[in-house]
Coordinates of C-alpha atoms in Angstrom, one line a residue:
X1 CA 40.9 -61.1 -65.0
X2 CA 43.6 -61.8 -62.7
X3 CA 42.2 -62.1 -59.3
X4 CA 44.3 -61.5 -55.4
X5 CA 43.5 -64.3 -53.5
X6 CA 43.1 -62.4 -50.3
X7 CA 40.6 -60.3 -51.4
X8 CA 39.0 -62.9 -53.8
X9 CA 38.5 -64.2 -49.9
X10 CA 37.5 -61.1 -48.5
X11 CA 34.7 -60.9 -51.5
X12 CA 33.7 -64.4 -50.8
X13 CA 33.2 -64.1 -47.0
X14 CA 31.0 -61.0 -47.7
X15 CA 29.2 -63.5 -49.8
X16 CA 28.5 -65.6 -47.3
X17 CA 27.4 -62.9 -45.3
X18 CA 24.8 -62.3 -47.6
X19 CA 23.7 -65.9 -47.8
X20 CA 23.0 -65.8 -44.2
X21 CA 21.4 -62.8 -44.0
X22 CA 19.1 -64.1 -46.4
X23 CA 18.5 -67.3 -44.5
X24 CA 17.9 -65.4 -41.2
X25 CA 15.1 -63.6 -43.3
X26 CA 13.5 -66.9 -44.7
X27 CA 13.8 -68.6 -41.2
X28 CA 12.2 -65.3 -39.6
X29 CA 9.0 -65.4 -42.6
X30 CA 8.7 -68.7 -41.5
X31 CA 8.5 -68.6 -38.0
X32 CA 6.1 -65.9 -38.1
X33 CA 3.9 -67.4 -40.7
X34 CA 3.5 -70.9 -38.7
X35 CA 2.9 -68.4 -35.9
X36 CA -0.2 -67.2 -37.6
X37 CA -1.1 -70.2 -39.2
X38 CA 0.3 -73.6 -37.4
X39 CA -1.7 -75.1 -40.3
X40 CA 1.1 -74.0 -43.0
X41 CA 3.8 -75.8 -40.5
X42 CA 1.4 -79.2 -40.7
X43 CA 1.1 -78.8 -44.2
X44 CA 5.0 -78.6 -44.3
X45 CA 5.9 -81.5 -42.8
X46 CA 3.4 -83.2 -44.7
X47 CA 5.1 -82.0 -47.9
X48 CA 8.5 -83.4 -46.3
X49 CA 7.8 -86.5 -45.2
X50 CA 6.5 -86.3 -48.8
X51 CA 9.7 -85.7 -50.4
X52 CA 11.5 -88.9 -47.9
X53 CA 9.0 -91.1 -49.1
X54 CA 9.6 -89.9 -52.9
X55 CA 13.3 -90.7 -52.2
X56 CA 12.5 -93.9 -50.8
X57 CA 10.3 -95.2 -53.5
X58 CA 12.3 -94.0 -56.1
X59 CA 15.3 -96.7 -54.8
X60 CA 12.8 -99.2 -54.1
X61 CA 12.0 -102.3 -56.3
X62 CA 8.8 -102.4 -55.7
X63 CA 6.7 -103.9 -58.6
X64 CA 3.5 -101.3 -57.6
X65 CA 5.9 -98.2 -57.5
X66 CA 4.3 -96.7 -60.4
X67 CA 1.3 -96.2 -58.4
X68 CA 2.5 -95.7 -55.6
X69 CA 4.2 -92.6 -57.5
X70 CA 1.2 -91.6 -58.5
X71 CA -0.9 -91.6 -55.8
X72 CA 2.1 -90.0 -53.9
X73 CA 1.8 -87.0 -56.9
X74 CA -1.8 -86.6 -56.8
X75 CA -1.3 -85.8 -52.6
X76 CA 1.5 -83.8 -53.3
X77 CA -0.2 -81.2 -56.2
X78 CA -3.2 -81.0 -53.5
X79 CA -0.9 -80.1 -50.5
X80 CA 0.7 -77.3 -52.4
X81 CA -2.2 -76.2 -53.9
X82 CA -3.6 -76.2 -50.2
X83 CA -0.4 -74.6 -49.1
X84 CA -0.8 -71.8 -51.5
X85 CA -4.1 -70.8 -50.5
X86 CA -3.2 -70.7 -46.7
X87 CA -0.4 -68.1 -47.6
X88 CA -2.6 -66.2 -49.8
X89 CA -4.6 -65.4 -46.3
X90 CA -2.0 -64.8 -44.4
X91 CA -1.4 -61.8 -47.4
X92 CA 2.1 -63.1 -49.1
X93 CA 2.8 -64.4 -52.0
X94 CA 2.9 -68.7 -53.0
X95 CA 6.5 -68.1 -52.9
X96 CA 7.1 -65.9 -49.7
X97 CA 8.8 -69.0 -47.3
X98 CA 11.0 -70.2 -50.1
X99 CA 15.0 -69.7 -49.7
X100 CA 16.1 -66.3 -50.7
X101 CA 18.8 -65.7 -53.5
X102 CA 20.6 -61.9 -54.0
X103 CA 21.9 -63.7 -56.8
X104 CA 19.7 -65.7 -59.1
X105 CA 22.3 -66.9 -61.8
X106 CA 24.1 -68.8 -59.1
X107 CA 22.1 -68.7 -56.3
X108 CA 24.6 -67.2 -54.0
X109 CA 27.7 -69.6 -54.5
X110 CA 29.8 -67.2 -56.7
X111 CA 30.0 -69.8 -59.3
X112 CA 27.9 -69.7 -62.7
X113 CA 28.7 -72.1 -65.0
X114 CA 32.2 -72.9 -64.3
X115 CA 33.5 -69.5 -63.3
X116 CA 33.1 -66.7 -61.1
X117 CA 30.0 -65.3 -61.2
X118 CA 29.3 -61.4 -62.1
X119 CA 28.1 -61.2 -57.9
X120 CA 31.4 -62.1 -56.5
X121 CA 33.5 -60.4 -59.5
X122 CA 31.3 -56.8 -57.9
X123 CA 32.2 -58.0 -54.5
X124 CA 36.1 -58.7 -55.6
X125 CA 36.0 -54.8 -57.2
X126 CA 34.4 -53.9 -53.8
X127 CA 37.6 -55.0 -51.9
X128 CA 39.8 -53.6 -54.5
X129 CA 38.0 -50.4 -54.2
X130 CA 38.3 -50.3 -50.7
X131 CA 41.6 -49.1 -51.6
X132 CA 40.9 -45.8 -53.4
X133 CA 41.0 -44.5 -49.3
X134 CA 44.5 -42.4 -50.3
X135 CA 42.0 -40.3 -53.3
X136 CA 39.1 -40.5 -51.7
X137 CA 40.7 -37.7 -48.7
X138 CA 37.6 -36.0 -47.6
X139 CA 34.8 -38.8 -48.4
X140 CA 32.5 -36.4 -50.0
X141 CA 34.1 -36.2 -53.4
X142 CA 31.2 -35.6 -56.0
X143 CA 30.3 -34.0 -59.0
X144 CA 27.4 -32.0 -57.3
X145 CA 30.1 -30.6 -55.1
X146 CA 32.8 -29.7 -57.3
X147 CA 32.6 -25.6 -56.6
X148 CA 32.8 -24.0 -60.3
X149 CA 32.6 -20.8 -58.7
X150 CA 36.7 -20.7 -57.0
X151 CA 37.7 -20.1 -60.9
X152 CA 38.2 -17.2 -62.1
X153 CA 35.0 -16.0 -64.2
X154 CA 37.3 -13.4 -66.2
X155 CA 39.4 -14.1 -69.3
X156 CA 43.0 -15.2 -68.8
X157 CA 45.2 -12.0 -70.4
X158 CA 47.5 -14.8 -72.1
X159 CA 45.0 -17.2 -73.2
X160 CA 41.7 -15.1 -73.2
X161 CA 39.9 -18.1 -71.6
X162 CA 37.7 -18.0 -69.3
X163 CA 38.5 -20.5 -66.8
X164 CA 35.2 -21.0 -65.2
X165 CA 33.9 -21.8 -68.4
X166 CA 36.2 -24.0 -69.7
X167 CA 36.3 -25.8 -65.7
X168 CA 32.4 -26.5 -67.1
X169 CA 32.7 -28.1 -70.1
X170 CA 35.9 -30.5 -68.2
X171 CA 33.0 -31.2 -65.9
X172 CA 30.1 -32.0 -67.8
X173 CA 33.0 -34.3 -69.3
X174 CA 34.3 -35.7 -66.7
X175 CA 30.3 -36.5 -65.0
X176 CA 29.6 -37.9 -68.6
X177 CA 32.5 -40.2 -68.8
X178 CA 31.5 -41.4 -65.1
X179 CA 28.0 -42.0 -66.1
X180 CA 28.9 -43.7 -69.2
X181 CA 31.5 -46.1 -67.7
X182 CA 32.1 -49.0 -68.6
X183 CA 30.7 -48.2 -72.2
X184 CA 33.1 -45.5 -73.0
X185 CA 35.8 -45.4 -75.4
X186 CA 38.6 -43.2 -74.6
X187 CA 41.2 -42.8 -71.7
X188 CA 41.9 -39.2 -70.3
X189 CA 44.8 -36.9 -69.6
X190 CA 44.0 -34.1 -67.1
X191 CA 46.8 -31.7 -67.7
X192 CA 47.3 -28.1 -65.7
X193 CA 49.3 -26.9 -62.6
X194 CA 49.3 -27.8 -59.2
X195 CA 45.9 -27.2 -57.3
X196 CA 43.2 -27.0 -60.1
X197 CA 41.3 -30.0 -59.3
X198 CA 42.9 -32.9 -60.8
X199 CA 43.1 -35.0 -58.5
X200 CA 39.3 -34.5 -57.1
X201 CA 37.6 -34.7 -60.4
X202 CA 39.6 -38.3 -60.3
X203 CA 38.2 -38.7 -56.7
X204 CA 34.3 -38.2 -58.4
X205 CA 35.0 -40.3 -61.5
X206 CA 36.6 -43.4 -58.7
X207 CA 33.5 -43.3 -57.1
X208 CA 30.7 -43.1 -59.8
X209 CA 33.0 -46.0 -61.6
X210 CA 33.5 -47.8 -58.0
X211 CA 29.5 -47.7 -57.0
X212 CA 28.5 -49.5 -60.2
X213 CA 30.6 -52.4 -59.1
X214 CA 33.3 -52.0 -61.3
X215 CA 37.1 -52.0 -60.2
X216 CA 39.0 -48.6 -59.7
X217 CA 42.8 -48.5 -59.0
X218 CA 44.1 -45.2 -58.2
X219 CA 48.3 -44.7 -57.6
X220 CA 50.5 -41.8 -57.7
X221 CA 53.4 -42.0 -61.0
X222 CA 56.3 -42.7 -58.4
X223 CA 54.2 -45.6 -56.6
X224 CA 52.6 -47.2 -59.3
X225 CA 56.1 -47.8 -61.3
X226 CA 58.4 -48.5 -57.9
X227 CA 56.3 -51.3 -58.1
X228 CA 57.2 -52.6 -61.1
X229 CA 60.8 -52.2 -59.9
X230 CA 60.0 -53.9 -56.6
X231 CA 58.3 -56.8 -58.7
X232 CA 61.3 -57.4 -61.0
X233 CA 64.5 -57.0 -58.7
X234 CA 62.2 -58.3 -54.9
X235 CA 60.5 -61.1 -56.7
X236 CA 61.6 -63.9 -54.2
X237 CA 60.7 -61.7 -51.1
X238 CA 57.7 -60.9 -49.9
X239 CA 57.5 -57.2 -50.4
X240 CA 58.2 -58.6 -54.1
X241 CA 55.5 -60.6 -54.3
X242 CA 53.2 -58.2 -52.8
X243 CA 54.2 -55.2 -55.4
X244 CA 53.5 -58.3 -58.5
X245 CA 50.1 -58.7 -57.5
X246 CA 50.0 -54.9 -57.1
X247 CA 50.9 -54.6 -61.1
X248 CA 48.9 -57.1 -62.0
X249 CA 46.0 -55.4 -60.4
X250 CA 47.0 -51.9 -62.3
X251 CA 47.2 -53.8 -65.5
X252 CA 43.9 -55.4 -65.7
X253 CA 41.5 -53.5 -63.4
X254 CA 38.5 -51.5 -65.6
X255 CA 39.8 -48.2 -64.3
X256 CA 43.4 -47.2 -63.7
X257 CA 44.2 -43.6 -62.4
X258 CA 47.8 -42.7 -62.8
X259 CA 48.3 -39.2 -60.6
X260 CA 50.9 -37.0 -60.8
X261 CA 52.7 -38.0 -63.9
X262 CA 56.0 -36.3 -64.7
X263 CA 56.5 -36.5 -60.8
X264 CA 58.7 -39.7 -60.6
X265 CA 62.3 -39.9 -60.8
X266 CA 62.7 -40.7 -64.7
X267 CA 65.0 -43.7 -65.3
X268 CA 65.4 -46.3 -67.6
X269 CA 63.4 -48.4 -65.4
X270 CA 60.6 -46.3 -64.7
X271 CA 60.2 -45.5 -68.4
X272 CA 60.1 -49.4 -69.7
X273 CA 57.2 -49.5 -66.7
X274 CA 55.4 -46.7 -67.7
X275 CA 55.3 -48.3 -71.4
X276 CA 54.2 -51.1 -70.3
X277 CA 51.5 -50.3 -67.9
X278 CA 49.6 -48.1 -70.7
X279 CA 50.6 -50.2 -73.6
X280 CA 49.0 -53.4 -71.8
X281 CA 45.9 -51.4 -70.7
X282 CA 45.6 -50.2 -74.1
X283 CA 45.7 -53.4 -75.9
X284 CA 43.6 -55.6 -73.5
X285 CA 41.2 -52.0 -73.7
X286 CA 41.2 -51.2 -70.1
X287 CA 40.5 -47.5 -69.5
X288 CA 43.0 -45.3 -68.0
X289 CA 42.9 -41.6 -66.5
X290 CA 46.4 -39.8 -66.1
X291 CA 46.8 -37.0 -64.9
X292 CA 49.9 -34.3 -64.6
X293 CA 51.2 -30.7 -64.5
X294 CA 53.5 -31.4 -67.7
X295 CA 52.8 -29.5 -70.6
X296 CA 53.0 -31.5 -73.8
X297 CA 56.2 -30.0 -74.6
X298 CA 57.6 -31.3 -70.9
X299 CA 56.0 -34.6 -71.4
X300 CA 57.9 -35.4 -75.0
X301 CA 61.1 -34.4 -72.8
X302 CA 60.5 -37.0 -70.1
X303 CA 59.4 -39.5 -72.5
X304 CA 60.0 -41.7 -74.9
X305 CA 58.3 -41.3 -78.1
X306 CA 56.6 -44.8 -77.9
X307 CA 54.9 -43.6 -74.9
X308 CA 53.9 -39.7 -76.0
X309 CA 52.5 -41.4 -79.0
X310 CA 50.4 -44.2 -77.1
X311 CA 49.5 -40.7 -74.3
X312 CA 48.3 -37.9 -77.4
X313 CA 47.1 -40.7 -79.7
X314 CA 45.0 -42.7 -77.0
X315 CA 43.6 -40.1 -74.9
X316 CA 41.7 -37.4 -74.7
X317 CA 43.6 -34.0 -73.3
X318 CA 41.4 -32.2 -70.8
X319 CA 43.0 -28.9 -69.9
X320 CA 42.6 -27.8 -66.3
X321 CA 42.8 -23.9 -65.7
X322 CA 42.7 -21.4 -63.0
X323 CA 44.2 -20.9 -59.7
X324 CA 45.3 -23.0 -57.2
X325 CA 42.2 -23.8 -55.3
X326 CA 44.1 -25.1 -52.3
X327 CA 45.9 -21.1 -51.5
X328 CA 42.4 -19.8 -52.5
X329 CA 40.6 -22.3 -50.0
X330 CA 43.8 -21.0 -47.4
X331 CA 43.0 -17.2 -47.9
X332 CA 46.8 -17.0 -49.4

């Protein structure tokens, strides 16, 4: 995974956060508990000076150091053993005052055996998820609250489906896939005109997918690929450099979520982008959403057939149906 050094920072200064919150915690258990029991704090520093004598022996050359080991042992089991019963009345466990770990694989450092550890990575597609704020609009996009009941519950004359129904089933879909994630194997197309929910069933999908710690990107069509273009023609500059890091992100996060497709300005350019954005996802199996308000017909127009046969072989077409919820919400 490539990672963005700012927010590979930003990850790693919430980790610290978390390693002094937890030391705040262990220095509060243990003020209180030598509060209740100034025994356990004599017992302590017997166990330390302990430990410096250990050290010192250990570097000695002292011919009797085996015995003095020894002897130094025998204390040592009977002061923990002593030290365990005094926090057993105090009502805590033997191992209540030791240091504190959210992370037991690497002990909150972020690093487990030689790279980053699976803590910091959810931290890293925290901060990368912090940037979904453009989808998530209203901050309570959710399955539960996706209202079934602003489609229409009567057959469509032209189609003779029922669009509430169908809305259903591309919900129980949609939750599924969520829930699922990242053990699922397909990518999905949402197509269907403006207003039908699109972009809010995306919304609930980003945040089920985001909460479990894995990373989300979420750009519109026209964005995503300007900054391919800014990335190849700005490289030296640092609106370049930012819009490379940008791609790199879209091409390796777990979730990409391409909105609006079929609304760019189509150009030689943006179509060598758009190929290689889902062709890249597709072979390093990173899961994409797209979503648009081209019919297939449209789509095979605007594209190139490399990329309509990576978009109907690869994904899985959801139809969205209805009326435009946004004039409904409006009274229009």
């Amino acid at each position: 995974m490539h990672y963005d050094g700012k927010l590979l920072a930003r990850a790693r200064t919430e980790l610290e956060n978390i390693k002094r919150k937890n030391l705040d915690e262990q220095l509060r258990r243990r003020e209180l508990a030598y509060a209740r029991c100034p025994e356990l704090e004599r017992t302590d520093s017997k166990l330390r000076a302990h430990m410096t004598e250990l050290v010192r022996l250990t570097i000695s050359r002292d011919p009797a150091i085996k015995a003095g080991l020894d002897a130094l042992k025998d204390e040592n089991l009977s002061l923990q053993r002593h030290r365990a019963g005094l926090l057993s009345s105090l009502g805590v466990s033997a191992d209540y005052l030791d240091a504190i770990y959210s992370c037991p694989k690497c002990r909150d450092t972020g690093i487990y055996e030689g790279g980053v550890c699976t803590c910091l990575e959810r931290l890293y597609n925290k901060e990368l998820t912090k940037e979904l704020g453009t989808l998530m609009r209203n901050g309570d996009e959710s399955f539960d609250s996706f209202d079934l009941s602003l489609y229409p519950d009567q057959p469509d004359p032209a189609t003779h489906v029922v669009p509430r129904e169908l809305m259903g089933l591309v919900l129980d879909r949609c939750r599924r896939y969520a829930e699922n994630f990242p053990d699922v194997s397909s990518n999905l197309l949402f197509q269907g005109g403006t207003g039908l929910g699109k972009t809010y069933i995306s919304a609930c999908i980003a945040r089920v997918v985001a909460d479990k710690g894995c990373s989300v990107c979420y750009e519109s069509a026209a964005a995503a690929l300007e900054n391919y273009e800014r990335a190849k023609f700005s490289r030296d500059s640092e609106d370049g450099a930012a819009a490379a890091v940008r791609v790199r992100r879209m091409e390796s996060c777990d979730l990409m979520i391409l909105d609006d497709l079929g609304t760019e300005m189509v150009t030689p350019m943006t179509v060598s982008a758009l190929y290689t954005l889902i062709n890249t996802r597709l072979v390093n199996g990173r899961r994409t959403i797209i979503s648009t308000n081209c019919t297939d017909e449209e789509l095979q127009k605007k594209y190139t057939p490399q990329i309509c046969s990576r978009i109907f072989g690869e994904f899985i077409a959801l139809p969205f149906v209805g009326k435009d919820i946004r004039k409904l919400k409006k009274g229009m």
